[in-house]
Coordinates of C-alpha atoms and ligand atoms in Angstrom, one line a residue:
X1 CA -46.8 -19.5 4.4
X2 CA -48.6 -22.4 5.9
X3 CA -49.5 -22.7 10.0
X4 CA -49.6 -25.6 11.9
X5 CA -49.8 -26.0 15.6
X6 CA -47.6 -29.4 15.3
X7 CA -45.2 -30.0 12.6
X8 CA -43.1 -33.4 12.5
X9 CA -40.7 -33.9 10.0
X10 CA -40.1 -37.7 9.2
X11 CA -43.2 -39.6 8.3
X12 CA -41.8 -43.3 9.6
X13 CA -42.1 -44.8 12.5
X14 CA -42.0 -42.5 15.1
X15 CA -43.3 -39.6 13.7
X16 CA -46.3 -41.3 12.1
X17 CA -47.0 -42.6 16.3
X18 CA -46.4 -39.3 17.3
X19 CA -48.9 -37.4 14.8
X20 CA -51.6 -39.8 15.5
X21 CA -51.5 -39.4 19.3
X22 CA -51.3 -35.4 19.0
X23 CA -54.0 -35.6 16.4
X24 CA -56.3 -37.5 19.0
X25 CA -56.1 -34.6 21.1
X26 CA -57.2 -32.3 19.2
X27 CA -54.1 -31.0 17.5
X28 CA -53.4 -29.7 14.4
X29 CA -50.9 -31.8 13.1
X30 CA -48.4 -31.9 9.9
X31 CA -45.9 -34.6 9.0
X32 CA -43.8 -33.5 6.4
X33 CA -41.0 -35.9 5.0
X34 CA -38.7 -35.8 1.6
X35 CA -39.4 -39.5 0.5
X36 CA -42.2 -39.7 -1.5
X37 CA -44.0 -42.4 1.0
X38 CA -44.1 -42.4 4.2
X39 CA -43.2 -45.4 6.4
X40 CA -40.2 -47.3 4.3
X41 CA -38.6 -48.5 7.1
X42 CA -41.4 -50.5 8.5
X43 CA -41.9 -51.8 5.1
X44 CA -38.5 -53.0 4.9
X45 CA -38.3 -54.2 8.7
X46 CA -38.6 -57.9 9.7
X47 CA -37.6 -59.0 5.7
X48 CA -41.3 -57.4 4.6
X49 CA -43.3 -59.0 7.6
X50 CA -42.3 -56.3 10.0
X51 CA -41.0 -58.0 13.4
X52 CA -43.1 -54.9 15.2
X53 CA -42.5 -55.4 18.8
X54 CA -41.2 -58.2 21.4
X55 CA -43.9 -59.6 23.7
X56 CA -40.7 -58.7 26.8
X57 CA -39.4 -55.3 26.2
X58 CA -36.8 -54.5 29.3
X59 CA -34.6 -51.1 29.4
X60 CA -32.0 -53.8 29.8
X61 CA -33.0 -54.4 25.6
X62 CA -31.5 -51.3 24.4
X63 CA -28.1 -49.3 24.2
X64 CA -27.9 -45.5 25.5
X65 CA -25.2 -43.7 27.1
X66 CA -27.9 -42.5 29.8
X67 CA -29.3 -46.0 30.1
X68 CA -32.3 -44.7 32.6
X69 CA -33.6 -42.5 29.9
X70 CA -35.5 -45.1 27.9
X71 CA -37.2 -46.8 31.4
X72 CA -40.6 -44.1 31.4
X73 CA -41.3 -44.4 27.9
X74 CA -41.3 -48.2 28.0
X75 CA -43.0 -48.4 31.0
X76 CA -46.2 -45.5 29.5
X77 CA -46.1 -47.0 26.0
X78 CA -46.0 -51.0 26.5
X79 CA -45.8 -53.8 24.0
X80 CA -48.7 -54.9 24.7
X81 CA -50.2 -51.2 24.1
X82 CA -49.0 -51.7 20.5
X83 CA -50.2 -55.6 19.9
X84 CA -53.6 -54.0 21.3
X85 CA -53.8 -51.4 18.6
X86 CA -52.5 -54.2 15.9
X87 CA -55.3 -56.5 17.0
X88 CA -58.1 -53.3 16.6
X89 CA -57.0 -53.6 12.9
X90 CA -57.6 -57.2 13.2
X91 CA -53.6 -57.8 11.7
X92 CA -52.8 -61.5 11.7
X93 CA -49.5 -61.7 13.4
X94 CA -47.5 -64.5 14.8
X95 CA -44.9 -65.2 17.5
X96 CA -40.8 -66.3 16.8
X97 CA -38.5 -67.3 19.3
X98 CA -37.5 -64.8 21.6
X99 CA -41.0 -63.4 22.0
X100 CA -40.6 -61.7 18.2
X101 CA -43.8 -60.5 17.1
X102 CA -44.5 -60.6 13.2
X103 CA -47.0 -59.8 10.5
X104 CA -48.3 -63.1 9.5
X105 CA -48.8 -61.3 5.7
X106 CA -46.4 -57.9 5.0
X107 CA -45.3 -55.1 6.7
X108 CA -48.1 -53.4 4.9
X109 CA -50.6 -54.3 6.8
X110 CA -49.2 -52.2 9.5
X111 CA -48.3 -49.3 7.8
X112 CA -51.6 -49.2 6.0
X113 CA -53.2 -49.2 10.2
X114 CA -50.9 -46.0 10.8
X115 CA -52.3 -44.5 7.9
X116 CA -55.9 -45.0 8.7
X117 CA -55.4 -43.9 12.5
X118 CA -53.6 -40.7 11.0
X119 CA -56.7 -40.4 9.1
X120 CA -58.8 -40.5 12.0
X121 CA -56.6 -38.0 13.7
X122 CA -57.0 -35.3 11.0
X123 CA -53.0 -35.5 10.4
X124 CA -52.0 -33.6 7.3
X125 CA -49.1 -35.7 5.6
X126 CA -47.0 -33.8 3.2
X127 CA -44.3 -36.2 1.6
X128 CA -41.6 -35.0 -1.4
X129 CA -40.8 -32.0 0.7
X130 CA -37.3 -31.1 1.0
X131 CA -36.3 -29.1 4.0
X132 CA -33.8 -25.8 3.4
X133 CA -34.0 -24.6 7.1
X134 CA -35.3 -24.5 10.9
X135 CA -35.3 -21.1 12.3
X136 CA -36.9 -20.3 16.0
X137 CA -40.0 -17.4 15.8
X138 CA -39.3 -14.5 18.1
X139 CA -42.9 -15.0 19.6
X140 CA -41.9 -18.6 20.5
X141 CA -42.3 -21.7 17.9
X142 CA -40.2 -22.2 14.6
X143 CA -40.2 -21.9 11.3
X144 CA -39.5 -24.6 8.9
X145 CA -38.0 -23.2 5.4
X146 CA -39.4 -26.4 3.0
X147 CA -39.7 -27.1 -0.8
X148 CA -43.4 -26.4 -0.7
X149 CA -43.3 -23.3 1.5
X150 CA -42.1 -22.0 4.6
X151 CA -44.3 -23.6 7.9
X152 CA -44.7 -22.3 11.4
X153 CA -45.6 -24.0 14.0
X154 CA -45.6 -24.1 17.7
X155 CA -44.2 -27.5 18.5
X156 CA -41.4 -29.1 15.8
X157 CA -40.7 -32.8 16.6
X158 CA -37.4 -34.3 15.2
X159 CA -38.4 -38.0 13.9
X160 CA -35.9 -38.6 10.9
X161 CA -34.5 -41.7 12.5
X162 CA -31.2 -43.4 12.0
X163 CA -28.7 -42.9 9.1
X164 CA -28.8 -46.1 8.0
X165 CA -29.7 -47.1 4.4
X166 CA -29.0 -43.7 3.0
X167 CA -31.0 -45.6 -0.3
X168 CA -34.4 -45.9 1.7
X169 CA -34.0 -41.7 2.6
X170 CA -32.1 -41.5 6.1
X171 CA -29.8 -38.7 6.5
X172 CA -28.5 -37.0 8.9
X173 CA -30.6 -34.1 9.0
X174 CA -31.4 -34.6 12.7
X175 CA -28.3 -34.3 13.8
X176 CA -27.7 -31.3 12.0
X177 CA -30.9 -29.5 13.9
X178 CA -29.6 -31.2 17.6
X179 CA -26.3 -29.4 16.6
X180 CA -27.8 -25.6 15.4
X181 CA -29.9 -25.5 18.5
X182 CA -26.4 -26.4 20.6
X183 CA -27.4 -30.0 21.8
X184 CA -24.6 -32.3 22.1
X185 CA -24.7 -35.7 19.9
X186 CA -22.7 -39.3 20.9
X187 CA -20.8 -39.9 18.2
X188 CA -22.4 -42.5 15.6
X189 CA -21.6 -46.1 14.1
X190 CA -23.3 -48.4 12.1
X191 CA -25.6 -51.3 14.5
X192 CA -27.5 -54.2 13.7
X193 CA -25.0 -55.1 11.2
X194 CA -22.6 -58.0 9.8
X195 CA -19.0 -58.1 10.6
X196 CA -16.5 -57.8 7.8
X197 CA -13.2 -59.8 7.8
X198 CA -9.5 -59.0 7.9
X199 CA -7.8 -60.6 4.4
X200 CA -6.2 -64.3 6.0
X201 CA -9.6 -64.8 7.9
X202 CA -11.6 -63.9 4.5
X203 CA -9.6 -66.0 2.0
X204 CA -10.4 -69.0 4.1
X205 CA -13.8 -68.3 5.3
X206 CA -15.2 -67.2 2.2
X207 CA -16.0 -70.2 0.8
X208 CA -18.4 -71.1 3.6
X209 CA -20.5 -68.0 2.6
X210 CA -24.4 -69.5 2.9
X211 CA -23.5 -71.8 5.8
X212 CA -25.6 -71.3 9.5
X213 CA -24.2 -72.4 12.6
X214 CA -25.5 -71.8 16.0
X215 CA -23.0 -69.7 17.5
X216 CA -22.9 -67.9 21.1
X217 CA -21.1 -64.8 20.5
X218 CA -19.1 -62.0 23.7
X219 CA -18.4 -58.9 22.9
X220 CA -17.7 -55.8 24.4
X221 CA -19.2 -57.2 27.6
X222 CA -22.4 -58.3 26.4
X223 CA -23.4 -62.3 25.3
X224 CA -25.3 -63.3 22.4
X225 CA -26.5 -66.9 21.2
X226 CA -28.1 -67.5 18.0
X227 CA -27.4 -68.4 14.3
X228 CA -23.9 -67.0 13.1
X229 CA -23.9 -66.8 8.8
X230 CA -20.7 -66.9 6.7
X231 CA -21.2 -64.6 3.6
X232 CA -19.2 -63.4 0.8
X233 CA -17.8 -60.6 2.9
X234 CA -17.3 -61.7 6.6
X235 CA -19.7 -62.8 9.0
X236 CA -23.5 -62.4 9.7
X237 CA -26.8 -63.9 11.0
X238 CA -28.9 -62.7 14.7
X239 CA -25.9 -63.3 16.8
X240 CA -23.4 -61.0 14.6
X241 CA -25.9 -58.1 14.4
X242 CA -26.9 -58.6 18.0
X243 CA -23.3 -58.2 18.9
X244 CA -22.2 -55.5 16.8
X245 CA -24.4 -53.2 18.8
X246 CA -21.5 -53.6 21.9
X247 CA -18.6 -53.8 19.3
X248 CA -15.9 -50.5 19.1
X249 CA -13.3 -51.1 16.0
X250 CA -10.3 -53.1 17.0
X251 CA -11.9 -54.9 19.3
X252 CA -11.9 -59.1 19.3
X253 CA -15.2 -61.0 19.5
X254 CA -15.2 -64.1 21.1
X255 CA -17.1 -67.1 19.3
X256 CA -18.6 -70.2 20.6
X257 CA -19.5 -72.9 18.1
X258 CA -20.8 -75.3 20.1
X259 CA -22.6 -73.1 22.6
X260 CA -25.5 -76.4 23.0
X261 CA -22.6 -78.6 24.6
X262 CA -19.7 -79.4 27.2
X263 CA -17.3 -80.8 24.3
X264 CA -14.4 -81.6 27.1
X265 CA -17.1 -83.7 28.8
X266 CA -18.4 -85.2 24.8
X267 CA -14.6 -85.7 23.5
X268 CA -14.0 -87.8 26.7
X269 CA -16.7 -89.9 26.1
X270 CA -15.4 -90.5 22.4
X271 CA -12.5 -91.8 23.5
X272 CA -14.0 -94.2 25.8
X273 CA -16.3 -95.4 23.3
X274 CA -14.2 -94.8 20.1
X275 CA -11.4 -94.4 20.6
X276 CA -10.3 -95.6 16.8
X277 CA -12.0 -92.5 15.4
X278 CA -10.4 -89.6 14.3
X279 CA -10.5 -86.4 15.7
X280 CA -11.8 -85.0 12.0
X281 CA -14.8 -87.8 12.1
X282 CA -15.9 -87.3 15.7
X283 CA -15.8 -83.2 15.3
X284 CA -17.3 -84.0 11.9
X285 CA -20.7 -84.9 13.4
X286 CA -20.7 -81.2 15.5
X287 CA -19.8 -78.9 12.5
X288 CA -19.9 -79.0 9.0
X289 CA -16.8 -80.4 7.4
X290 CA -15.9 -77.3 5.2
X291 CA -16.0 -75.0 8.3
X292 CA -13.9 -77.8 10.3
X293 CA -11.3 -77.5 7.2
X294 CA -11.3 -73.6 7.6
X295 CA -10.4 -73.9 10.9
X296 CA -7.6 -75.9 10.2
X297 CA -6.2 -74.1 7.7
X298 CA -6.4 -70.5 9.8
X299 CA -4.5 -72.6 12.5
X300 CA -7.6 -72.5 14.5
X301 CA -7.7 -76.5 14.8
X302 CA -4.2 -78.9 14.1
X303 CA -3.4 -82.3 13.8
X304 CA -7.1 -83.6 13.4
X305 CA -5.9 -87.2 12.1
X306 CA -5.2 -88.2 15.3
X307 CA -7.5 -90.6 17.0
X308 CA -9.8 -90.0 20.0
X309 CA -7.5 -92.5 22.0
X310 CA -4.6 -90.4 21.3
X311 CA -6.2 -87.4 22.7
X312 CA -4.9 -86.4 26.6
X313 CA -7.1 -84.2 28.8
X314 CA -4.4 -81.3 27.8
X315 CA -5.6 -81.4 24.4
X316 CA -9.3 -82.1 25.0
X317 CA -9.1 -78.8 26.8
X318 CA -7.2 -77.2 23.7
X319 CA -10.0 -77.8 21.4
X320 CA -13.1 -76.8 23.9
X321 CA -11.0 -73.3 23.7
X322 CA -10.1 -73.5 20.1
X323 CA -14.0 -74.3 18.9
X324 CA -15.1 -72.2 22.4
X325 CA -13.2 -69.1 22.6
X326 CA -12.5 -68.1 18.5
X327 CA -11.1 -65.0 19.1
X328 CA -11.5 -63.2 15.7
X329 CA -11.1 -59.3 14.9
X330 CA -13.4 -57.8 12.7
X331 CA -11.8 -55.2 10.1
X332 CA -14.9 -53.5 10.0
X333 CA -18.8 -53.6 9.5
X334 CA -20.7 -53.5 6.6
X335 CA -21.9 -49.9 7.6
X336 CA -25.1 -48.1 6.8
X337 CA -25.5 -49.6 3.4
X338 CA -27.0 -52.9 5.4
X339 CA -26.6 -52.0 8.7
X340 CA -30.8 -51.5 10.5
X341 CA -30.0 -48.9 12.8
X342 CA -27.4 -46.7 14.2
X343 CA -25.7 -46.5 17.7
X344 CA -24.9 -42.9 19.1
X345 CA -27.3 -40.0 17.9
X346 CA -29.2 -36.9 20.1
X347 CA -27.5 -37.0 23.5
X348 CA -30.5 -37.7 25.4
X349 CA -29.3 -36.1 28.8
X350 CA -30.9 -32.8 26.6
X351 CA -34.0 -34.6 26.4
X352 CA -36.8 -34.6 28.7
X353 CA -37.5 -38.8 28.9
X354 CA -41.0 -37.4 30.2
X355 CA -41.9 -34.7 27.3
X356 CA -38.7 -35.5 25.3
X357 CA -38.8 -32.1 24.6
X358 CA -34.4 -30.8 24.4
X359 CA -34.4 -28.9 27.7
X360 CA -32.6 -25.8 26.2
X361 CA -35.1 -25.6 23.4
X362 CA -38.8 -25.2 24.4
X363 CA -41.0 -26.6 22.0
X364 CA -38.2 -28.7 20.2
X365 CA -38.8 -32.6 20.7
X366 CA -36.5 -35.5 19.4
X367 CA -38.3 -39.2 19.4
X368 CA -37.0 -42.5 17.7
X369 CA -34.0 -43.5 16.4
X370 CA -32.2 -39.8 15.8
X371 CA -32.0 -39.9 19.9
X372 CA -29.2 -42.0 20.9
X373 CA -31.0 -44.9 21.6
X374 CA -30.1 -47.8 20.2
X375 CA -32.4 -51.6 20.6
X376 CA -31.4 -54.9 20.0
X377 CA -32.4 -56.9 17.6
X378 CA -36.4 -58.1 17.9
X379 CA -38.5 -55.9 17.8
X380 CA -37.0 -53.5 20.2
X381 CA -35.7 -50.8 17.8
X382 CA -39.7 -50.5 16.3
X383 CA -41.2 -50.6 19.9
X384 CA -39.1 -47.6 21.3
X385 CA -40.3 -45.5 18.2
X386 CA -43.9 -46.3 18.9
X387 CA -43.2 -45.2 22.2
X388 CA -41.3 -42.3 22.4
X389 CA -43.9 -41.3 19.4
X390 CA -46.9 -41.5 22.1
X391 CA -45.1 -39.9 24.8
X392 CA -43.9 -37.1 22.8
X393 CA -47.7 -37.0 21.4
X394 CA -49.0 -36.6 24.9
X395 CA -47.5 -33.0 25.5
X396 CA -46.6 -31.7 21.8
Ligands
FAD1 C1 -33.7 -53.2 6.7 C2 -34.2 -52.8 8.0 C3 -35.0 -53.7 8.7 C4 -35.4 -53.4 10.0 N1 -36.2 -54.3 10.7 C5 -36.7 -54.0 11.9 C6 -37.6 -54.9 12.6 O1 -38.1 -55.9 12.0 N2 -38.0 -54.5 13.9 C7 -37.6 -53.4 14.5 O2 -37.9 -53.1 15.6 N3 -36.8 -52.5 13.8 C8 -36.3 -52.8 12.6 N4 -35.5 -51.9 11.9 C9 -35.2 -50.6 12.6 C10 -36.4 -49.7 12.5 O3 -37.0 -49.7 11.2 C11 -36.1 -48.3 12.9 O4 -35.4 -48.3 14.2 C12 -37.3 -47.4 13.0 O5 -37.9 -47.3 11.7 C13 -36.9 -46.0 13.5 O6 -38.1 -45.2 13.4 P1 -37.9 -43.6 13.2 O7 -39.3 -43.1 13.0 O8 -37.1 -43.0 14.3 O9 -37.1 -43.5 11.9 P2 -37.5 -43.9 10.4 O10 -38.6 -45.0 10.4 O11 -36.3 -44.2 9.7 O12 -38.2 -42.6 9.7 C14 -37.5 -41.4 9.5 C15 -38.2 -40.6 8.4 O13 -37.5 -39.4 8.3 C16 -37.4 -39.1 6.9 N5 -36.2 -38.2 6.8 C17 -34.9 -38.5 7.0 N6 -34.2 -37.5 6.6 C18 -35.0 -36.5 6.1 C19 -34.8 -35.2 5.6 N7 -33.5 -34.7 5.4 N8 -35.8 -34.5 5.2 C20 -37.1 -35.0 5.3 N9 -37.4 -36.2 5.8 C21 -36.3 -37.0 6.2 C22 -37.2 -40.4 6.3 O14 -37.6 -40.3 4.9 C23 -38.1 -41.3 7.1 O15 -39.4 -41.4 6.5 C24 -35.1 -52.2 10.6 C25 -34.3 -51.3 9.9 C26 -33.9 -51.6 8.6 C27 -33.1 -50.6 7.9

């Protein structure tokens, strides 16, 4: 039997923030986690250079059915708190459009910083531990029923994030706890992930698969712009992962392939200037050929022969809504296999958004990605685990 006065189980983002700040003040802290290294996640993030946090991070940046839940947290726990602690351990990092903040080397770099703070902060990390069962103590605290031995503690902080990419360890293990302690969960779905394809849209759009366009996509009442990506099984790229975080199944998404221009106001200037051209030539030097083809074959686009003379306003305001408004409906998403986080989770009106300690449950706390708080894409998901980690850490 081991005791502890803080036990965390998930050793990634969240958790590892969590420990380090509770370890500062003077707890004694234990992260225990099944994977046999901690941190996978922010290995994996940002394509191995870890996109870590977003020089503007607004509550307005993240999904959550109690939307002021998230505003303390960002407001104790800046980005510019974390980009301070980065540049303490001198990591090179760089900036990408939309404020994106990177690694300029690996993801490594970062996690190897956690590591070393947790050093400093005495945290005991206990990885390859499976865990069988969470029982509460009659004197107050629980007891943790684990491969390597049962642990009590008096605080137990839920940090096992999202469920997806079952491969890198995410389960739903959270959830599972939220539910045995009778704390109500919003139902979960796949986020931050590409868009599969009903059969007629596939066949045709397939053979783009590799292409970029910049795309601005609406759906379910949110607006994206970025690059849209045709792949093998549907569609993907920033601006499909950004909206897939406001799509529900069934739902049409609305694409705009020309979002950078007016074409009513462009195709009337074509047929002043040349008006000989055809349609196909002129539209030819917006979008790539094979995607104008698609188009035409799904119906999307018709008689493109004709020549810009030939074209009356009627039509010219056709095409700005054929090319404008693509109204397509997704079968589907990839799902957790690809998907980088998931939408739904803890309900956090349970939560405390000062302690987030469950209000029913004294000395139970849920932080990261298992609460159902879901960020965009850029940073955001990364920065609201480093900060409900440290606000949970104050008070744990
Ligand atoms: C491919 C990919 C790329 C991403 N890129 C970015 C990015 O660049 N920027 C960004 O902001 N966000 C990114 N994200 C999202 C971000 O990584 C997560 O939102 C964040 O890691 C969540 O932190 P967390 O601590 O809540 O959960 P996690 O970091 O997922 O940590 C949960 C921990 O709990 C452990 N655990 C789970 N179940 C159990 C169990 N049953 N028993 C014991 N331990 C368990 C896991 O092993 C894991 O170590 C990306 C996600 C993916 C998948």
């Amino acid at each position: 039997m081991h005791t502890t006065e803080v036990l965390i189980i998930g050793a990634g983002a969240a958790g590892l923030f969590c420990a380090i700040q509770a370890g500062y003040r003077g707890r004694k802290v234990r992260v225990i986690d099944h994977a046999r290294k901690p941190g996978k996640k922010i290995l994996m993030a940002g394509g191995g250079r870890c996109n870590f946090t977003n020089r503007e991070v607004l509550p307005k940046h993240f999904r959550c059915s109690n939307p002021h839940f998230v505003i303390s947290a960002l407001k104790r726990f800046s980005s510019q708190d974390f980009i301070d602690l980065v540049e303490r351990h001198a990591i090179d990092y760089h900036e990408r459009d939309w404020g994106q903040l990177f690694c300029d080397h690996s993801s490594k770099d970062l996690l190897d910083a956690l590591l070393t703070e947790c050093e400093w902060a005495g945290v005991e990390l206990q990885m390859n531990t499976e865990i069988h069962a969470v029982e509460t103590l009659p004197e107050g605290g629980y007891r943790v029923q684990a491969s390597g031995g049962a642990i009590n503690c008096e605080s137990l902080v839920i940090a096992t994030g999202g469920l997806s990419f079952p491969n890198a360890g995410a389960t739903d293990l959270g959830l599972r706890i939220a539910r045995q302690f009778g704390l109500p969960c919003i139902r979960t779905h796949a986020a931050l992930v590409p868009f599969t394809l009903q059969p007629r849209e596939l066949e045709q759009l397939k053979p783009l698969a590799g292409i970029a366009v910049p795309a601005r996509i609406r759906c379910g009442g949110a607006q994206f712009r970025e690059n849209l990506l045709f792949t093998h099984r549907g569609i993907s790229g920033p601006v499909v992962l950004q909206a897939s975080n406001y799509w529900q199944p069934g739902q049409p998404i609305e694409i705009d392939l020309l979002p950078q221009l007016d074409l009513a106001d462009w195709l009337k200037q074509q047929r002043q200037q040349k008006p000989r051209s055809a349609l196909r030539t002129l539209l030819a030097q917006l979008l790539p050929k094979r995607l104008l083809q698609a188009l035409e074959s799904l119906g999307q686009l018709q008689a493109l022969d004709e020549t810009a003379a030939q074209l009356s306003d009627r039509r010219i305001e056709a095409l700005q809504q054929a090319l404008g408004q693509w109204r397509l409906v997704p079968s589907g998403t990839e799902g957790y296999r690809t998907a980088e986080v998931t939408l739904g989770g803890v309900d956090t009106h349970a939560i405390s958004s000062k302690t987030f300690e469950a209000h029913s449950a004294p000395g139970l706390y849920f932080i990261g990605e298992v609460l159902d708080v879901t960020g965009w894409l850029g940073g955001y998901n990364l920065q609201w685990a480093w900060a409900s980690g440290y606000c949970a850490g104050q008070y744990v």
